[in-house]
Amino acid sequence: MSHLELSLFKSKALHWANTFDICCCLDSNNYTDPYGKFDFIVAAGAKQVLSKEIGGAFEALQAFYEQQKTWMFGLFSYDLKNEHEQLQSNHPDFHEFPALFFFVPQYLIAWKDGQVQVILGSPEVLKEIANFEIPQEKTYPPLNIQASMDKDSYLEKIKQLHQHISRGDIYEVTYCQEFFAENAEIDPLYVFEQLNALSPTPFAGYFKINDQYILSASPERFLCKRSNKLISQPIKGTARRSKDELADEQIKQALSENIKEQAENVMIVDLVRNDLTKSALKGSVKVEELFGIYSFPQVHQMISTISCELDPELHFVAAIKNTFPMGSMTGAPKISAMELIEKYELSKRGAYSGSFGYISPDGEFDFNVIIRSILYQESNKHLSFQVGGAITYAANANDEYEECMLKASAIIQTLTH
């Protein structure tokens, strides 16, 4: 298949999958990834479903996997944090995603190096997709996107968090703010395709559970398992791209040498190392890359890679539980940071800063971090997205606000163009 043919086939496959009540697609956007199994994968229809609220959710997933031992795609919402600590979430929730949701697909179609493979379902489905007519995009009224707080309120919150850092309660926290639209009518799939075209990222994805949608342009991997190896790749450190090639290269170099960004990144690396130790074969945790700089259409990011060998006495679902929620979206120490997130943020995170991805029959898996993502509840017409940044002692509140606006820019551009 040529690039153009593949692009059209992917779009048809996605629109075809969207005719099912439940579907998921994961798109690497052809980024080079030593751990990625597929360039693009679509799961459509649900033969079996596991939907759980707080309380024994990870244990239910382990039992579900052991019973099915097949491909499954699913979602971990941020509030699963409440499972293993004395934590709670009292903010209003307009999207009401399940705390944990997994399904065994009826159809599973994957692309790798230009080759298509039907993993689950009849190969005849490829003809159905090839002949599928992509429906015309509907037109809807413009959205009224509002911020959950104005800039002054944001700056005041950061000032309060700085006081906690000065007192020694925490030394880093990922603080997020929400943008939302009420009475929002969108065509979720078209919005996802536009977002994915504007901001192609290696962990992009589309997840539909009946009338609930996640449209994700995530650049970040939460956790991946290959054979007996666990890999986590937290992002901390962001810089704006420039259209001028020389200026862009200078920005990239400046990010790589930025002491503040390195300090933020290494704090989370230490946290992830600590999380992985709970599941690792003794002495196997290692930092494979520290402060790697990776470029995406909107931003340069500082990404580190930490790995370990999974303790053979431990089930891989326990390893997911031991590292969730991801350190890059909480802070350090992790529990104290999550308590302060609940105290100072104004919105329930829900699926945001959770994760979605897949588990394979042999117990390998790959999960993203739900950031740079739109959450949409079609029934109550509520749309939202959140953006955040790491707050440390050295953080400048105005700079952090500008970084949030930068991270939100691709989504705002997609929704208002």
CSV table of C-alpha atoms in Angstrom, one decimal:
chain,number,residue,atom,x,y,z
A,1,MET,CA,0.0,0.0,0.0
A,2,SER,CA,1.2,3.5,-0.8
A,3,HIS,CA,1.1,6.1,2.0
A,4,LEU,CA,-2.0,7.7,0.4
A,5,GLU,CA,-3.8,4.3,0.1
A,6,LEU,CA,-2.8,3.4,3.7
A,7,SER,CA,-4.1,6.8,4.9
A,8,LEU,CA,-7.5,6.3,3.2
A,9,PHE,CA,-7.8,2.7,4.4
A,10,LYS,CA,-7.0,3.8,8.0
A,11,SER,CA,-9.7,6.5,7.8
A,12,LYS,CA,-12.2,4.0,6.4
A,13,ALA,CA,-11.3,1.5,9.1
A,14,LEU,CA,-11.8,4.1,11.8
A,15,HIS,CA,-15.2,5.2,10.4
A,16,TRP,CA,-16.3,1.6,10.1
A,17,ALA,CA,-15.2,0.8,13.7
A,18,ASN,CA,-17.2,3.9,14.8
A,19,THR,CA,-20.4,2.2,13.7
A,20,PHE,CA,-20.0,-0.1,16.7
A,21,ASP,CA,-21.1,0.9,20.2
A,22,ILE,CA,-17.6,0.2,21.6
A,23,CYS,CA,-14.3,0.7,19.7
A,24,CYS,CA,-10.7,1.7,20.2
A,25,CYS,CA,-8.0,2.7,17.8
A,26,LEU,CA,-4.3,3.4,18.5
A,27,ASP,CA,-2.2,5.3,16.1
A,28,SER,CA,1.6,5.6,16.3
A,29,ASN,CA,1.6,8.1,13.4
A,30,ASN,CA,4.7,6.3,12.1
A,31,TYR,CA,7.0,7.5,14.9
A,32,THR,CA,10.0,5.3,15.4
A,33,ASP,CA,9.4,3.3,18.6
A,34,PRO,CA,11.6,0.3,19.5
A,35,TYR,CA,8.8,-1.1,21.7
A,36,GLY,CA,5.8,-0.5,19.5
A,37,LYS,CA,4.2,-3.6,18.0
A,38,PHE,CA,1.9,-1.8,15.5
A,39,ASP,CA,1.8,1.3,13.4
A,40,PHE,CA,-2.0,1.4,13.7
A,41,ILE,CA,-4.6,-0.9,15.3
A,42,VAL,CA,-8.4,-0.9,15.3
A,43,ALA,CA,-10.6,-2.9,17.8
A,44,ALA,CA,-14.3,-2.9,17.0
A,45,GLY,CA,-17.3,-4.4,18.7
A,46,ALA,CA,-17.3,-6.1,22.1
A,47,LYS,CA,-17.6,-9.9,22.7
A,48,GLN,CA,-17.0,-9.5,26.4
A,49,VAL,CA,-16.9,-6.5,28.7
A,50,LEU,CA,-15.5,-5.7,32.1
A,51,SER,CA,-16.7,-2.4,33.6
A,52,LYS,CA,-15.7,-1.7,37.2
A,53,GLU,CA,-16.0,1.2,39.7
A,54,ILE,CA,-13.6,1.7,42.6
A,55,GLY,CA,-13.0,-1.4,44.7
A,56,GLY,CA,-11.1,-4.4,43.5
A,57,ALA,CA,-10.9,-3.2,39.9
A,58,PHE,CA,-7.3,-4.4,39.3
A,59,GLU,CA,-8.1,-7.8,40.8
A,60,ALA,CA,-11.2,-8.0,38.6
A,61,LEU,CA,-9.0,-7.2,35.5
A,62,GLN,CA,-6.6,-10.0,36.5
A,63,ALA,CA,-9.4,-12.5,36.7
A,64,PHE,CA,-10.9,-11.2,33.4
A,65,TYR,CA,-7.6,-11.7,31.6
A,66,GLU,CA,-7.0,-15.2,33.1
A,67,GLN,CA,-10.5,-16.2,32.0
A,68,GLN,CA,-10.2,-14.8,28.5
A,69,LYS,CA,-6.5,-15.1,27.6
A,70,THR,CA,-7.1,-13.1,24.5
A,71,TRP,CA,-6.7,-9.6,23.1
A,72,MET,CA,-8.4,-6.9,25.2
A,73,PHE,CA,-8.5,-3.1,25.0
A,74,GLY,CA,-9.2,-0.9,27.9
A,75,LEU,CA,-9.2,2.2,30.1
A,76,PHE,CA,-7.8,3.0,33.5
A,77,SER,CA,-9.3,6.2,34.9
A,78,TYR,CA,-7.2,8.4,37.2
A,79,ASP,CA,-9.5,7.8,40.2
A,80,LEU,CA,-8.3,4.2,40.4
A,81,LYS,CA,-5.7,5.9,42.7
A,82,ASN,CA,-8.5,5.6,45.3
A,83,GLU,CA,-8.1,1.8,45.3
A,84,HIS,CA,-4.8,1.6,47.1
A,85,GLU,CA,-4.5,4.6,49.3
A,86,GLN,CA,-6.8,6.6,51.6
A,87,LEU,CA,-7.7,9.0,48.7
A,88,GLN,CA,-11.0,10.3,47.4
A,89,SER,CA,-12.3,12.4,44.6
A,90,ASN,CA,-15.2,14.9,45.3
A,91,HIS,CA,-15.2,17.2,42.4
A,92,PRO,CA,-18.1,17.1,39.9
A,93,ASP,CA,-17.9,14.5,37.1
A,94,PHE,CA,-19.7,15.4,33.9
A,95,HIS,CA,-18.3,12.5,31.8
A,96,GLU,CA,-18.7,9.5,34.2
A,97,PHE,CA,-16.3,7.2,32.5
A,98,PRO,CA,-16.0,3.9,34.3
A,99,ALA,CA,-13.1,3.6,36.7
A,100,LEU,CA,-11.9,0.6,34.7
A,101,PHE,CA,-13.2,-0.6,31.4
A,102,PHE,CA,-11.9,-3.5,29.2
A,103,PHE,CA,-13.4,-5.3,26.3
A,104,VAL,CA,-12.6,-8.3,24.1
A,105,PRO,CA,-13.1,-7.1,20.5
A,106,GLN,CA,-15.1,-8.8,17.8
A,107,TYR,CA,-12.7,-7.5,15.2
A,108,LEU,CA,-9.1,-6.6,15.5
A,109,ILE,CA,-7.2,-5.2,12.5
A,110,ALA,CA,-3.5,-4.1,12.7
A,111,TRP,CA,-1.1,-2.4,10.4
A,112,LYS,CA,2.7,-2.8,10.5
A,113,ASP,CA,5.2,-1.6,7.9
A,114,GLY,CA,2.4,-1.1,5.4
A,115,GLN,CA,1.0,-4.6,5.8
A,116,VAL,CA,-2.5,-5.2,7.1
A,117,GLN,CA,-3.5,-8.2,9.3
A,118,VAL,CA,-6.9,-9.3,10.6
A,119,ILE,CA,-6.1,-10.6,14.1
A,120,LEU,CA,-9.6,-11.3,15.2
A,121,GLY,CA,-12.7,-11.7,13.0
A,122,SER,CA,-13.1,-12.9,9.4
A,123,PRO,CA,-10.5,-11.7,6.8
A,124,GLU,CA,-13.6,-10.8,4.7
A,125,VAL,CA,-13.9,-7.7,6.9
A,126,LEU,CA,-11.1,-6.0,4.9
A,127,LYS,CA,-13.5,-6.0,1.8
A,128,GLU,CA,-16.2,-4.4,4.0
A,129,ILE,CA,-13.8,-1.7,5.1
A,130,ALA,CA,-12.5,-1.1,1.6
A,131,ASN,CA,-16.0,-0.6,0.3
A,132,PHE,CA,-17.1,1.5,3.3
A,133,GLU,CA,-18.4,4.9,2.5
A,134,ILE,CA,-17.1,7.6,4.8
A,135,PRO,CA,-20.1,9.7,5.9
A,136,GLN,CA,-20.1,13.4,5.3
A,137,GLU,CA,-19.0,15.6,8.2
A,138,LYS,CA,-22.0,17.2,9.9
A,139,THR,CA,-22.0,20.9,10.7
A,140,TYR,CA,-22.6,22.0,14.3
A,141,PRO,CA,-22.8,25.4,16.1
A,142,PRO,CA,-19.5,26.8,17.3
A,143,LEU,CA,-18.3,25.8,20.7
A,144,ASN,CA,-18.1,28.2,23.6
A,145,ILE,CA,-14.9,27.0,25.3
A,146,GLN,CA,-14.5,28.3,28.9
A,147,ALA,CA,-11.6,28.0,31.4
A,148,SER,CA,-12.3,26.6,34.8
A,149,MET,CA,-10.2,29.4,36.3
A,150,ASP,CA,-8.8,32.7,35.0
A,151,LYS,CA,-5.1,33.4,35.0
A,152,ASP,CA,-5.1,35.2,38.4
A,153,SER,CA,-6.8,32.3,40.0
A,154,TYR,CA,-4.2,29.9,38.5
A,155,LEU,CA,-1.3,32.1,39.7
A,156,GLU,CA,-2.8,32.1,43.2
A,157,LYS,CA,-3.1,28.3,43.3
A,158,ILE,CA,0.6,28.0,42.2
A,159,LYS,CA,1.5,30.4,45.0
A,160,GLN,CA,-0.3,28.1,47.5
A,161,LEU,CA,1.4,25.0,46.1
A,162,HIS,CA,4.8,26.8,46.4
A,163,GLN,CA,4.1,27.2,50.1
A,164,HIS,CA,3.6,23.4,50.5
A,165,ILE,CA,6.9,22.9,48.7
A,166,SER,CA,8.6,25.4,50.9
A,167,ARG,CA,7.2,23.6,54.0
A,168,GLY,CA,8.5,20.3,52.7
A,169,ASP,CA,5.1,18.6,52.1
A,170,ILE,CA,6.1,17.8,48.5
A,171,TYR,CA,8.8,18.7,46.1
A,172,GLU,CA,6.9,18.4,42.9
A,173,VAL,CA,3.2,18.3,41.9
A,174,THR,CA,1.5,18.1,38.4
A,175,TYR,CA,-1.2,20.8,38.7
A,176,CYS,CA,-3.9,20.8,36.0
A,177,GLN,CA,-6.7,23.1,34.9
A,178,GLU,CA,-9.7,22.3,32.8
A,179,PHE,CA,-11.3,23.9,29.7
A,180,PHE,CA,-14.8,22.9,28.9
A,181,ALA,CA,-17.8,23.6,26.7
A,182,GLU,CA,-21.5,23.0,27.7
A,183,ASN,CA,-24.2,22.2,25.2
A,184,ALA,CA,-21.4,21.0,22.9
A,185,GLU,CA,-22.3,19.2,19.8
A,186,ILE,CA,-19.4,17.7,17.8
A,187,ASP,CA,-18.7,14.8,15.5
A,188,PRO,CA,-16.2,13.0,17.7
A,189,LEU,CA,-14.5,11.0,15.0
A,190,TYR,CA,-14.0,14.0,12.7
A,191,VAL,CA,-12.6,16.0,15.6
A,192,PHE,CA,-10.2,13.2,16.4
A,193,GLU,CA,-9.0,13.0,12.8
A,194,GLN,CA,-8.5,16.8,12.7
A,195,LEU,CA,-6.6,16.7,16.0
A,196,ASN,CA,-4.5,13.8,14.8
A,197,ALA,CA,-3.6,15.5,11.6
A,198,LEU,CA,-2.7,18.8,13.3
A,199,SER,CA,-0.8,17.1,16.2
A,200,PRO,CA,0.3,13.6,15.2
A,201,THR,CA,1.8,11.8,18.2
A,202,PRO,CA,3.1,8.3,18.9
A,203,PHE,CA,0.4,7.4,21.4
A,204,ALA,CA,-2.7,8.9,19.8
A,205,GLY,CA,-5.9,7.1,20.1
A,206,TYR,CA,-9.7,7.1,19.9
A,207,PHE,CA,-11.8,5.3,22.5
A,208,LYS,CA,-15.6,5.0,22.3
A,209,ILE,CA,-17.8,3.5,25.0
A,210,ASN,CA,-21.4,4.0,23.8
A,211,ASP,CA,-21.9,7.8,24.2
A,212,GLN,CA,-18.5,8.5,25.9
A,213,TYR,CA,-15.5,9.4,23.8
A,214,ILE,CA,-11.8,10.0,24.4
A,215,LEU,CA,-10.0,11.8,21.5
A,216,SER,CA,-6.3,11.6,22.3
A,217,ALA,CA,-3.2,13.2,20.8
A,218,SER,CA,-1.0,11.8,23.6
A,219,PRO,CA,2.8,11.9,23.1
A,220,GLU,CA,3.5,9.8,26.3
A,221,ARG,CA,3.7,6.1,27.1
A,222,PHE,CA,2.7,5.1,30.6
A,223,LEU,CA,3.8,1.5,30.7
A,224,CYS,CA,4.6,-1.2,28.3
A,225,LYS,CA,5.5,-4.9,28.7
A,226,ARG,CA,7.6,-6.8,26.1
A,227,SER,CA,8.4,-10.4,27.0
A,228,ASN,CA,9.3,-10.0,30.7
A,229,LYS,CA,10.5,-6.4,30.5
A,230,LEU,CA,8.5,-3.4,31.7
A,231,ILE,CA,9.2,0.0,30.1
A,232,SER,CA,8.0,3.4,31.3
A,233,GLN,CA,8.7,6.7,29.5
A,234,PRO,CA,7.7,9.7,31.5
A,235,ILE,CA,7.6,13.2,30.0
A,236,LYS,CA,8.7,16.2,32.0
A,237,GLY,CA,10.1,19.2,30.1
A,238,THR,CA,8.3,21.1,27.3
A,239,ALA,CA,9.4,23.8,24.8
A,240,ARG,CA,7.6,25.6,22.0
A,241,ARG,CA,8.5,24.7,18.4
A,242,SER,CA,9.6,27.5,16.0
A,243,LYS,CA,8.9,27.6,12.2
A,244,ASP,CA,12.5,28.9,11.7
A,245,GLU,CA,14.8,25.9,11.5
A,246,LEU,CA,17.8,27.5,13.2
A,247,ALA,CA,15.7,29.0,16.0
A,248,ASP,CA,13.9,25.7,16.5
A,249,GLU,CA,17.2,23.9,16.8
A,250,GLN,CA,18.4,26.4,19.4
A,251,ILE,CA,15.1,26.0,21.4
A,252,LYS,CA,15.7,22.2,21.3
A,253,GLN,CA,19.3,22.6,22.5
A,254,ALA,CA,18.2,25.0,25.3
A,255,LEU,CA,15.6,22.5,26.5
A,256,SER,CA,18.2,19.7,26.6
A,257,GLU,CA,20.5,21.9,28.8
A,258,ASN,CA,17.7,23.5,31.0
A,259,ILE,CA,18.6,22.7,34.6
A,260,LYS,CA,15.1,23.4,35.9
A,261,GLU,CA,13.5,21.0,33.3
A,262,GLN,CA,16.2,18.4,34.1
A,263,ALA,CA,15.4,18.7,37.8
A,264,GLU,CA,11.7,18.2,37.2
A,265,ASN,CA,12.4,15.2,34.9
A,266,VAL,CA,14.8,13.5,37.3
A,267,MET,CA,12.4,13.8,40.2
A,268,ILE,CA,9.8,11.8,38.2
A,269,VAL,CA,12.5,9.3,37.0
A,270,ASP,CA,13.3,8.6,40.7
A,271,LEU,CA,9.6,8.2,41.4
A,272,VAL,CA,9.1,5.8,38.5
A,273,ARG,CA,12.2,3.8,39.5
A,274,ASN,CA,10.7,3.5,43.0
A,275,ASP,CA,7.3,2.4,41.5
A,276,LEU,CA,8.9,-0.2,39.2
A,277,THR,CA,11.0,-1.6,42.1
A,278,LYS,CA,7.7,-2.9,43.7
A,279,SER,CA,7.3,-5.2,40.6
A,280,ALA,CA,10.9,-5.8,39.6
A,281,LEU,CA,13.3,-8.7,39.8
A,282,LYS,CA,15.8,-7.5,42.4
A,283,GLY,CA,18.5,-5.2,40.9
A,284,SER,CA,16.9,-5.0,37.4
A,285,VAL,CA,15.6,-1.5,37.5
A,286,LYS,CA,17.6,0.8,35.2
A,287,VAL,CA,17.4,4.2,33.5
A,288,GLU,CA,17.9,3.4,29.8
A,289,GLU,CA,17.8,7.1,28.7
A,290,LEU,CA,17.8,10.2,30.7
A,291,PHE,CA,16.7,13.6,29.4
A,292,GLY,CA,16.1,12.4,25.8
A,293,ILE,CA,14.8,15.3,23.6
A,294,TYR,CA,12.0,14.3,21.2
A,295,SER,CA,10.2,16.7,18.7
A,296,PHE,CA,6.5,16.8,17.9
A,297,PRO,CA,4.7,19.2,15.6
A,298,GLN,CA,3.7,21.5,18.5
A,299,VAL,CA,6.4,21.0,21.0
A,300,HIS,CA,9.8,19.6,21.9
A,301,GLN,CA,9.6,17.2,25.0
A,302,MET,CA,12.1,15.8,27.4
A,303,ILE,CA,11.5,12.1,27.8
A,304,SER,CA,13.3,9.5,30.0
A,305,THR,CA,13.1,5.7,29.7
A,306,ILE,CA,13.1,3.4,32.7
A,307,SER,CA,12.9,-0.3,32.6
A,308,CYS,CA,13.0,-3.5,34.7
A,309,GLU,CA,12.5,-7.2,34.5
A,310,LEU,CA,9.1,-8.3,36.0
A,311,ASP,CA,9.4,-10.5,39.0
A,312,PRO,CA,8.1,-13.9,37.7
A,313,GLU,CA,6.2,-14.4,41.0
A,314,LEU,CA,4.1,-11.3,40.2
A,315,HIS,CA,1.1,-11.0,37.8
A,316,PHE,CA,1.6,-8.3,35.2
A,317,VAL,CA,-1.7,-6.6,36.3
A,318,ALA,CA,-0.1,-6.1,39.8
A,319,ALA,CA,2.7,-4.3,38.0
A,320,ILE,CA,0.2,-1.9,36.4
A,321,LYS,CA,-1.4,-1.3,39.8
A,322,ASN,CA,2.0,-0.7,41.4
A,323,THR,CA,2.8,2.1,39.0
A,324,PHE,CA,-0.6,3.7,38.6
A,325,PRO,CA,-1.3,6.6,38.4
A,326,MET,CA,1.8,7.5,36.5
A,327,GLY,CA,4.3,9.7,38.3
A,328,SER,CA,4.5,12.2,35.5
A,329,MET,CA,0.9,13.2,36.2
A,330,THR,CA,1.0,13.2,40.0
A,331,GLY,CA,4.3,14.4,41.6
A,332,ALA,CA,6.5,13.4,44.5
A,333,PRO,CA,6.1,12.1,47.1
A,334,LYS,CA,3.2,10.6,45.2
A,335,ILE,CA,0.5,10.2,47.8
A,336,SER,CA,1.0,13.8,49.2
A,337,ALA,CA,1.0,15.2,45.7
A,338,MET,CA,-2.3,13.4,44.9
A,339,GLU,CA,-3.9,14.8,48.1
A,340,LEU,CA,-2.9,18.3,47.1
A,341,ILE,CA,-4.1,17.7,43.5
A,342,GLU,CA,-7.5,16.9,45.0
A,343,LYS,CA,-7.4,20.0,47.3
A,344,TYR,CA,-6.3,22.6,44.7
A,345,GLU,CA,-7.6,21.4,41.3
A,346,LEU,CA,-11.2,22.4,40.5
A,347,SER,CA,-12.3,19.5,38.3
A,348,LYS,CA,-12.4,15.8,38.6
A,349,ARG,CA,-9.8,14.2,36.3
A,350,GLY,CA,-11.8,11.1,35.5
A,351,ALA,CA,-10.3,9.5,32.4
A,352,TYR,CA,-7.9,12.4,32.0
A,353,SER,CA,-4.4,11.5,33.2
A,354,GLY,CA,-5.5,7.9,33.2
A,355,SER,CA,-4.5,5.5,30.5
A,356,PHE,CA,-5.8,3.4,27.6
A,357,GLY,CA,-4.3,0.7,25.5
A,358,TYR,CA,-4.2,-3.1,25.0
A,359,ILE,CA,-3.2,-6.4,26.5
A,360,SER,CA,-2.2,-9.3,24.2
A,361,PRO,CA,-3.0,-13.0,24.7
A,362,ASP,CA,0.6,-13.7,25.9
A,363,GLY,CA,0.4,-10.9,28.6
A,364,GLU,CA,2.3,-8.2,26.8
A,365,PHE,CA,0.7,-4.7,26.9
A,366,ASP,CA,1.1,-1.1,26.0
A,367,PHE,CA,-0.7,1.9,27.6
A,368,ASN,CA,-0.6,5.6,26.9
A,369,VAL,CA,-1.1,8.6,29.2
A,370,ILE,CA,-4.3,10.4,28.6
A,371,ILE,CA,-3.0,13.9,28.0
A,372,ARG,CA,-3.6,16.4,25.2
A,373,SER,CA,-7.0,14.7,25.0
A,374,ILE,CA,-10.6,15.7,24.6
A,375,LEU,CA,-13.3,14.0,26.7
A,376,TYR,CA,-16.8,14.1,25.3
A,377,GLN,CA,-20.1,12.9,26.8
A,378,GLU,CA,-22.6,12.9,23.9
A,379,SER,CA,-25.7,12.5,26.0
A,380,ASN,CA,-25.3,15.5,28.2
A,381,LYS,CA,-23.3,17.4,25.5
A,382,HIS,CA,-20.4,18.1,27.8
A,383,LEU,CA,-16.8,18.5,26.4
A,384,SER,CA,-13.6,19.1,28.3
A,385,PHE,CA,-9.9,18.9,28.2
A,386,GLN,CA,-7.3,19.5,30.8
A,387,VAL,CA,-3.7,20.7,30.7
A,388,GLY,CA,-1.1,20.8,33.4
A,389,GLY,CA,2.6,21.2,34.3
A,390,ALA,CA,5.1,20.2,37.0
A,391,ILE,CA,5.3,22.7,39.8
A,392,THR,CA,8.6,22.7,41.7
A,393,TYR,CA,10.3,25.1,44.0
A,394,ALA,CA,12.0,26.6,40.9
A,395,ALA,CA,8.8,26.9,38.9
A,396,ASN,CA,7.7,30.3,37.7
A,397,ALA,CA,3.9,30.6,37.8
A,398,ASN,CA,3.6,32.8,34.7
A,399,ASP,CA,5.9,30.4,32.7
A,400,GLU,CA,3.8,27.5,33.9
A,401,TYR,CA,0.6,29.2,32.8
A,402,GLU,CA,2.1,29.9,29.3
A,403,GLU,CA,3.2,26.2,29.1
A,404,CYS,CA,-0.4,25.1,29.8
A,405,MET,CA,-1.7,27.4,27.0
A,406,LEU,CA,0.9,25.9,24.7
A,407,LYS,CA,-0.2,22.4,25.5
A,408,ALA,CA,-3.8,23.4,25.0
A,409,SER,CA,-3.2,25.2,21.6
A,410,ALA,CA,-3.6,22.2,19.3
A,411,ILE,CA,-6.9,21.2,20.9
A,412,ILE,CA,-8.3,24.8,20.9
A,413,GLN,CA,-7.2,25.2,17.3
A,414,THR,CA,-9.0,21.9,16.4
A,415,LEU,CA,-12.2,22.8,18.1
A,416,THR,CA,-12.5,26.4,16.9
A,417,HIS,CA,-11.1,26.4,13.4
